[in-house]
Coordinates of C-alpha atoms and ligand atoms in Angstrom, one line a residue:
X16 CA 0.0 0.0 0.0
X17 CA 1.2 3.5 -0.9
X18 CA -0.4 6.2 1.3
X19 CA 1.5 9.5 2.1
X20 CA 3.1 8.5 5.7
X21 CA 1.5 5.0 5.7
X22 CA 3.7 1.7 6.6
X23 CA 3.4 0.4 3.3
X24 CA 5.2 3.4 1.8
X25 CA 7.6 4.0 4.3
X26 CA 9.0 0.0 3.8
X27 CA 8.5 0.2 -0.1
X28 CA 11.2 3.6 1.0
X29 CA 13.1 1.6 2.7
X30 CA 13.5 -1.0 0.2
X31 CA 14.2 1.7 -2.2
X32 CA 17.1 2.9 -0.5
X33 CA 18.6 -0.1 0.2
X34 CA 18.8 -0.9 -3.2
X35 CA 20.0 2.4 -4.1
X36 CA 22.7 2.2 -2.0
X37 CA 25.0 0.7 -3.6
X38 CA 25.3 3.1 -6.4
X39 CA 27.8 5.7 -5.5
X40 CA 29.3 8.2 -7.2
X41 CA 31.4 11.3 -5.8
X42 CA 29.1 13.5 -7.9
X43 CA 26.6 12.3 -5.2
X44 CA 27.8 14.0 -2.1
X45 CA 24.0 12.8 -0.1
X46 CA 21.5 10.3 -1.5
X47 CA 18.1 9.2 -0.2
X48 CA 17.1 9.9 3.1
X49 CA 17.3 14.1 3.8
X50 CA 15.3 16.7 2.7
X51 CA 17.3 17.3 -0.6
X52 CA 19.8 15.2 -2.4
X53 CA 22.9 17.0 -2.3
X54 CA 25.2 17.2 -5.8
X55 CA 28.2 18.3 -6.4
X56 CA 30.0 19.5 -9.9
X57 CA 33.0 19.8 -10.9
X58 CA 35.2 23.0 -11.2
X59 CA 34.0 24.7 -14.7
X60 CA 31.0 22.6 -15.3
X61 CA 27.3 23.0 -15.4
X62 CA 23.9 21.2 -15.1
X63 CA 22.1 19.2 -17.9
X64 CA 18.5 18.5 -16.5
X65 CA 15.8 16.6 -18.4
X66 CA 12.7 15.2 -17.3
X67 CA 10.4 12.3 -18.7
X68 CA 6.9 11.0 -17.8
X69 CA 6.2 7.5 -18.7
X70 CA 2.4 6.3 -18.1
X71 CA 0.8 3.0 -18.3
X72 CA -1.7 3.0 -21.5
X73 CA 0.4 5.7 -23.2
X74 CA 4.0 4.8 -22.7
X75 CA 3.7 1.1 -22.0
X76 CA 1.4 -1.2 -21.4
X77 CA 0.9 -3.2 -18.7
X78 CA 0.1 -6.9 -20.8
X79 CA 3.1 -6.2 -23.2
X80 CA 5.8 -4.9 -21.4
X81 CA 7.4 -7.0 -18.4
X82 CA 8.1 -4.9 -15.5
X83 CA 11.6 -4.9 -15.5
X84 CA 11.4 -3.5 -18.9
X85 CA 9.3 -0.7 -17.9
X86 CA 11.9 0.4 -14.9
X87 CA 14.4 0.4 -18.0
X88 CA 13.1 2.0 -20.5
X89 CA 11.8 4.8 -17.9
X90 CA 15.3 5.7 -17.4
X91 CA 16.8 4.8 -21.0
X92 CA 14.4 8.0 -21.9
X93 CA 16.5 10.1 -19.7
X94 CA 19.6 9.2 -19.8
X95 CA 19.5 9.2 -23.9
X96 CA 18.5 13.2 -23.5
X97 CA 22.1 13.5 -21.9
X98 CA 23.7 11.6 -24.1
X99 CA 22.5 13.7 -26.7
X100 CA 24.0 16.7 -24.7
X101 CA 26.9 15.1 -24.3
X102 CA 26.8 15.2 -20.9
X103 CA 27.9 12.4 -18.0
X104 CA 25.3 11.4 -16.2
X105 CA 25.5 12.6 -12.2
X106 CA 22.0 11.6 -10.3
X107 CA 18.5 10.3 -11.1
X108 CA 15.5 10.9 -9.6
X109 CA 12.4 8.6 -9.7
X110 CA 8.7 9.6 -8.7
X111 CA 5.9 6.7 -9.2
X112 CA 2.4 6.9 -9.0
X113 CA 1.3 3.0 -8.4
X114 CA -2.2 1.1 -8.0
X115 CA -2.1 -0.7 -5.0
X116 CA -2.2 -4.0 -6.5
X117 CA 1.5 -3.4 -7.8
X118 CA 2.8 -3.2 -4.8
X119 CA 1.7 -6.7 -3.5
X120 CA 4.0 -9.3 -3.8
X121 CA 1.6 -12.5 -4.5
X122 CA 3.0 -15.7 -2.9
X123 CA 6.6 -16.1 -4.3
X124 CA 6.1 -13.8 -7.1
X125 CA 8.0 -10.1 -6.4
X126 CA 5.7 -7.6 -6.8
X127 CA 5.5 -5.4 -10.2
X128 CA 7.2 -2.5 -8.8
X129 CA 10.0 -4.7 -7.5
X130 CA 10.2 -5.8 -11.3
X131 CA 10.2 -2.3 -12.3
X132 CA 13.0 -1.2 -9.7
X133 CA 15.2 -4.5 -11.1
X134 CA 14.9 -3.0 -14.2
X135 CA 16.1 0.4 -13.3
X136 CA 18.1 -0.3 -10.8
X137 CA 20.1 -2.9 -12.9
X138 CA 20.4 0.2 -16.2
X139 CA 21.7 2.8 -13.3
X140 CA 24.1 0.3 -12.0
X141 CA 25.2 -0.3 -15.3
X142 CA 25.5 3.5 -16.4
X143 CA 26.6 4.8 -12.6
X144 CA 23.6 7.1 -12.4
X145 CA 22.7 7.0 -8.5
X146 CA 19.1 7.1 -8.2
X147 CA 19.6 10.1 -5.2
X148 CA 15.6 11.0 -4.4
X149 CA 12.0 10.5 -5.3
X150 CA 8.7 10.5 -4.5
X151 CA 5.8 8.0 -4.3
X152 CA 1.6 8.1 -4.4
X153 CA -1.1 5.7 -4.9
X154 CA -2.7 6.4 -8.6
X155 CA -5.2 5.0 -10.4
X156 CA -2.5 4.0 -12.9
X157 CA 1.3 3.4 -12.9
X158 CA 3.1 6.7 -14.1
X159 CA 7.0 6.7 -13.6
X160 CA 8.1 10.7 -13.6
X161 CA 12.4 10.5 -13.8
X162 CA 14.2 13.5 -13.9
X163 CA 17.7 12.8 -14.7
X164 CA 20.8 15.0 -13.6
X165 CA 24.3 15.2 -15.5
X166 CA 27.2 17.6 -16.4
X167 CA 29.0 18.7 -18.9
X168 CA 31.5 21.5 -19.5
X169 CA 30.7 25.0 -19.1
X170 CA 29.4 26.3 -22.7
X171 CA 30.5 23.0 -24.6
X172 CA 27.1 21.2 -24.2
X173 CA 26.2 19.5 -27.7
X174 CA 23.1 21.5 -28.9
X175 CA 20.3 21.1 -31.6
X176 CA 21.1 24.4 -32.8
X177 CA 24.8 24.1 -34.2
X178 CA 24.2 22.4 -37.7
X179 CA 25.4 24.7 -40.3
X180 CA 25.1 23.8 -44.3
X181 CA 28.1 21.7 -45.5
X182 CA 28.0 19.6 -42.6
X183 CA 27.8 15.7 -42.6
X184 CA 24.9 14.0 -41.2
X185 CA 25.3 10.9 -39.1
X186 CA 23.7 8.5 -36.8
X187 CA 24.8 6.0 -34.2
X188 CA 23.9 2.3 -34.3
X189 CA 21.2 1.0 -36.4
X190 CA 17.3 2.6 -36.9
X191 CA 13.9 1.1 -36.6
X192 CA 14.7 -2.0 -34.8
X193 CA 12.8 -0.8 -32.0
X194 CA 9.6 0.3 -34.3
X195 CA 10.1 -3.6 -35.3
X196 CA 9.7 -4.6 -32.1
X197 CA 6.9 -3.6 -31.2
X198 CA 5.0 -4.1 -34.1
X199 CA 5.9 -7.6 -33.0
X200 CA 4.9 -7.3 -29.4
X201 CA 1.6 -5.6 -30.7
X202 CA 1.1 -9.1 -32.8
X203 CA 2.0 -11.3 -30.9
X204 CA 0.4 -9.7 -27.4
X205 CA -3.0 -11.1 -27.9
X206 CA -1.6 -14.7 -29.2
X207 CA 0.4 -15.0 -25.8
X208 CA -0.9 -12.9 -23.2
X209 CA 1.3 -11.8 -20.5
X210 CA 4.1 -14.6 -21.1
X211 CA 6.7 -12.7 -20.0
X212 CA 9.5 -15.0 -19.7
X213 CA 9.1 -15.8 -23.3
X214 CA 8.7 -12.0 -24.6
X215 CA 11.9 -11.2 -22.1
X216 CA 13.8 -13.1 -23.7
X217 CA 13.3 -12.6 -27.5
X218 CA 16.1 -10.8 -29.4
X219 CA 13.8 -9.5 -32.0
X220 CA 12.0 -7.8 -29.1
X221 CA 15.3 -6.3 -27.6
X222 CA 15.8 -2.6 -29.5
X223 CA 12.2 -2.0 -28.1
X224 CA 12.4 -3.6 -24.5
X225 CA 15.7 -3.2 -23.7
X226 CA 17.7 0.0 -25.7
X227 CA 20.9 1.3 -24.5
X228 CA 21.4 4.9 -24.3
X229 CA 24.4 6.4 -26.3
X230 CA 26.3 7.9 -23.2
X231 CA 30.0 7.4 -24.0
X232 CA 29.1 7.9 -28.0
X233 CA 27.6 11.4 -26.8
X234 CA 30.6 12.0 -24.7
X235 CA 33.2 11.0 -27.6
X236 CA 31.0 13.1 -30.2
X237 CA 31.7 16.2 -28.0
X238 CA 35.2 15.3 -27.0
X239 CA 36.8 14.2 -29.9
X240 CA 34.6 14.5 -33.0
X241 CA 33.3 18.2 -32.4
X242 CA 30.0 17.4 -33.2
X243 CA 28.5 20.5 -34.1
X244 CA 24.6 19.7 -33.0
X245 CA 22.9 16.3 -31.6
X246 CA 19.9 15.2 -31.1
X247 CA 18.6 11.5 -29.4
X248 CA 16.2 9.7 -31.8
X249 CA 12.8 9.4 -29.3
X250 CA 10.8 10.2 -31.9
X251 CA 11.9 9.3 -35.3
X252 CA 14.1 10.2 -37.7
X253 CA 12.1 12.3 -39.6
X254 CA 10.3 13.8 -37.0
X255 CA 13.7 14.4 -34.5
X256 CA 15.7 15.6 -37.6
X257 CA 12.8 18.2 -38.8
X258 CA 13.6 19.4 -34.7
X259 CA 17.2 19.6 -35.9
X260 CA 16.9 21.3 -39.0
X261 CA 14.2 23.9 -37.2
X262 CA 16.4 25.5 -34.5
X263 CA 19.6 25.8 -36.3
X264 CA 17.7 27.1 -39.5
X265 CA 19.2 24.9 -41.9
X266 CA 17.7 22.1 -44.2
X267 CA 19.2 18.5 -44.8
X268 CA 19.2 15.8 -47.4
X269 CA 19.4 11.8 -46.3
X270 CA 20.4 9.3 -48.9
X271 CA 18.2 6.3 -48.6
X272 CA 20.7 3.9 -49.5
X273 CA 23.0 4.7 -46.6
X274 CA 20.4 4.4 -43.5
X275 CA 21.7 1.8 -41.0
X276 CA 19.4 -0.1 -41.1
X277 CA 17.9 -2.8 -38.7
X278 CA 17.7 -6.2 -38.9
X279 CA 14.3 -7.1 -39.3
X280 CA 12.9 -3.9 -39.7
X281 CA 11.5 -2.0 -43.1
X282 CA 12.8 1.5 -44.4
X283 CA 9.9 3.3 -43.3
X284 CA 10.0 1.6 -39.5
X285 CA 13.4 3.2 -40.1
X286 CA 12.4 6.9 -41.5
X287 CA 9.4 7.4 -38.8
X288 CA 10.0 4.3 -36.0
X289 CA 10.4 6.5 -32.7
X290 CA 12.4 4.8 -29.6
X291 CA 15.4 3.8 -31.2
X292 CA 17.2 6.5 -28.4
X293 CA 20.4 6.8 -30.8
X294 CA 22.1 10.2 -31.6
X295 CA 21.6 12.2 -34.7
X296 CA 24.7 14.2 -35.1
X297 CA 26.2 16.5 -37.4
X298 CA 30.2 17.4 -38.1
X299 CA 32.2 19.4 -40.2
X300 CA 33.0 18.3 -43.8
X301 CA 36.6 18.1 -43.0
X302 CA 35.7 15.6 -39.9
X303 CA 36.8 12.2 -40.0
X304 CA 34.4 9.8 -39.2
X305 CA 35.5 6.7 -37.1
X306 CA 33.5 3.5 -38.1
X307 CA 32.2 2.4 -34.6
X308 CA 32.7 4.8 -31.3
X309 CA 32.9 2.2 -28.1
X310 CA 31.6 -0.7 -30.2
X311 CA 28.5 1.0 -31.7
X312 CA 28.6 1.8 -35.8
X313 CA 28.6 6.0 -37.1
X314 CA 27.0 6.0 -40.5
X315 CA 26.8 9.4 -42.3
X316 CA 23.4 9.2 -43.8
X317 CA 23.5 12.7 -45.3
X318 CA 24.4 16.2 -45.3
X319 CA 22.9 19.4 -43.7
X320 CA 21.8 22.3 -47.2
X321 CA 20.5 25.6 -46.5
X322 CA 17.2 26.8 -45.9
X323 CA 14.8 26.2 -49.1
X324 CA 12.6 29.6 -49.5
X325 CA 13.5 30.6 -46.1
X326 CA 12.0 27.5 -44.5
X327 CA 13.7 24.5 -43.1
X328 CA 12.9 21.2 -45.0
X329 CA 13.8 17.4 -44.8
X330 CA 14.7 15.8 -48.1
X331 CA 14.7 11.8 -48.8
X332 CA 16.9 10.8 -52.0
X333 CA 15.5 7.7 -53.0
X334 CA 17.7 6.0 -56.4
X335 CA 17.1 9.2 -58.9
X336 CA 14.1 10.7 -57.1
X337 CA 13.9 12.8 -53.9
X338 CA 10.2 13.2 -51.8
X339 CA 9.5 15.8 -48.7
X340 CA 10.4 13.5 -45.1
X341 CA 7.8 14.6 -43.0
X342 CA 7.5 14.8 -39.6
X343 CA 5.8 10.8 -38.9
X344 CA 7.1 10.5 -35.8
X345 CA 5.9 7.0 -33.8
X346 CA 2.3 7.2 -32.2
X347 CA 2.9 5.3 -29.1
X348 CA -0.6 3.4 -29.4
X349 CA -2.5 6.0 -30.7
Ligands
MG15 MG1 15.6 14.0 -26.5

């Protein structure tokens, strides 16, 4: 049970924090527990904030996705928004509104916010991102609010704004495997409902349940590559590159037959398939691409043009022809 000073919240707390307590970093100078968290930056840096509401129906749902996938993918969202900063991550910070039922663990079976904190816990392990404070409230259905903390050098953040015409366009990793996904999990959800174990475990299913977000590729991209502007792909390419294009007041051109492509997935899961949390970048002309950063492929998939009639605009070339690319960014279940 989850009532504002009740038992039931005060051990789910507790639980909480004893989880999170093995995540340290020195960024952290005071965790759960206090009033505030207390962070602490170093000399010559500032704060990269983002915030991101996940809610059952809208972001997830509750027959498709397993718990623990849920507590990932929650925090995936954020810490991709660093990454796309090229920021290092410092703190999260986790509210959840919960129906009671998810609280109860039945017989042997953890209860579904256990899953969900496995899930979180185990991506914030794995990225050093101390969850540091949070809040909690019975709702009539499970939201997850993270607002995640980072750093990154005073004026030297990697911003949407910086493309300029002439410069490469590029991507990290491989698009619309997570659009594939879930078209799968949408299919196959009413065949086999709620078999977790089996949808867990399903590699096809992975880019949607499980992505990793680009943190050391945003760091590198800043460090080493000058990156000129960056953006994380939440929504799509088309729709995240029109974002691009829009506030640094340039166009772009992508060349069909260079998209990175999934395995598995189509050219237009691709183009428009959200979730894929990768980086859109662009660098100078003169840059020299390496092939993979930390493991993950860099593809250039086009270049940055000037504005067409004053007005920014996306441009597919497709063999000889070119079409409009549109802003078709994923409808979650819409
Ligand atoms: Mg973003």
């Amino acid at each position: 049970m989850i009532r504002k000073g009740g038992n039931g919240e005060l051990a789910l707390i507790d639980r909480i924090r004893g989880r999170a307590a093995s995540s340290k970093s020195s960024a952290l100078r005071l965790g759960i527990g206090d009033d505030c968290a207390l962070l602490r930056l170093k000399a010559d840096e500032e704060f990269a904030v983002t915030t991101d509401l996940s809610i059952a129906g809208r972001h997830f749902k509750m027959e498709w996705h397993p718990p623990r996938a849920v507590g990932h993918r929650t925090l995936a969202r954020g810490l991709s928004d660093l990454a796309a900063m090229g920021a290092r991550p410092v703190a999260a910070f986790l509210s959840l509104g919960l129906p009671r039922e998810l609280t109860v663990c039945h017989g042997r079976n953890p209860s579904w916010v256990d899953g969900f904190l496995d899930g979180f816990l185990a991506l914030a392990d794995q990225y050093r991102t101390p969850l540091a404070g949070g809040d909690l409230a019975e709702s009539p259905v499970a939201l997850a609010d993270v607002v995640l903390v980072g750093a990154v050098p005073l004026g030297r953040a990697m911003l949407r704004s910086g493309a300029r015409p002439g410069d490469l366009l590029c991507v990290t990793g491989a698009l619309g495997g997570a659009a594939a996904g879930l078209e799968l999990l949408r299919k196959t959800a009413g065949s086999r409902r709620s078999d977790r174990s089996h949808s867990d475990g399903d590699v096809r299913l992975a880019p949607h349940l499980w992505p990793l977000p680009r943190i050391v590729q945003g760091l590198r991209l800043r460090q080493n590559l000058g990156a000129t502007a960056a953006i994380d792909l939440s929504d799509g390419l088309s729709t995240d590159l029109n974002h691009l294009c829009q506030e640094s007041g340039v166009s772009a051109e992508v060349d069909a037959q260079s998209l990175p492509i999934h395995t598995g997935a189509s050219l237009e899961q691709a183009l428009h398939g959200g979730e894929d949390y990768e980086l859109l970048f662009t660098v100078r002309p003169d840059a020299v691409l390496p092939r993979r950063i930390a493991g993950v492929r860099v593809s250039q998939i086009g270049r940055i043009t000037k504005k067409h009639r004053s007005r920014s605009r996306v441009v597919l070339l497709e063999g000889s022809g070119r079409r409009s690319l549109t802003s078709e960014g994923w409808q979650h279940f819409s």
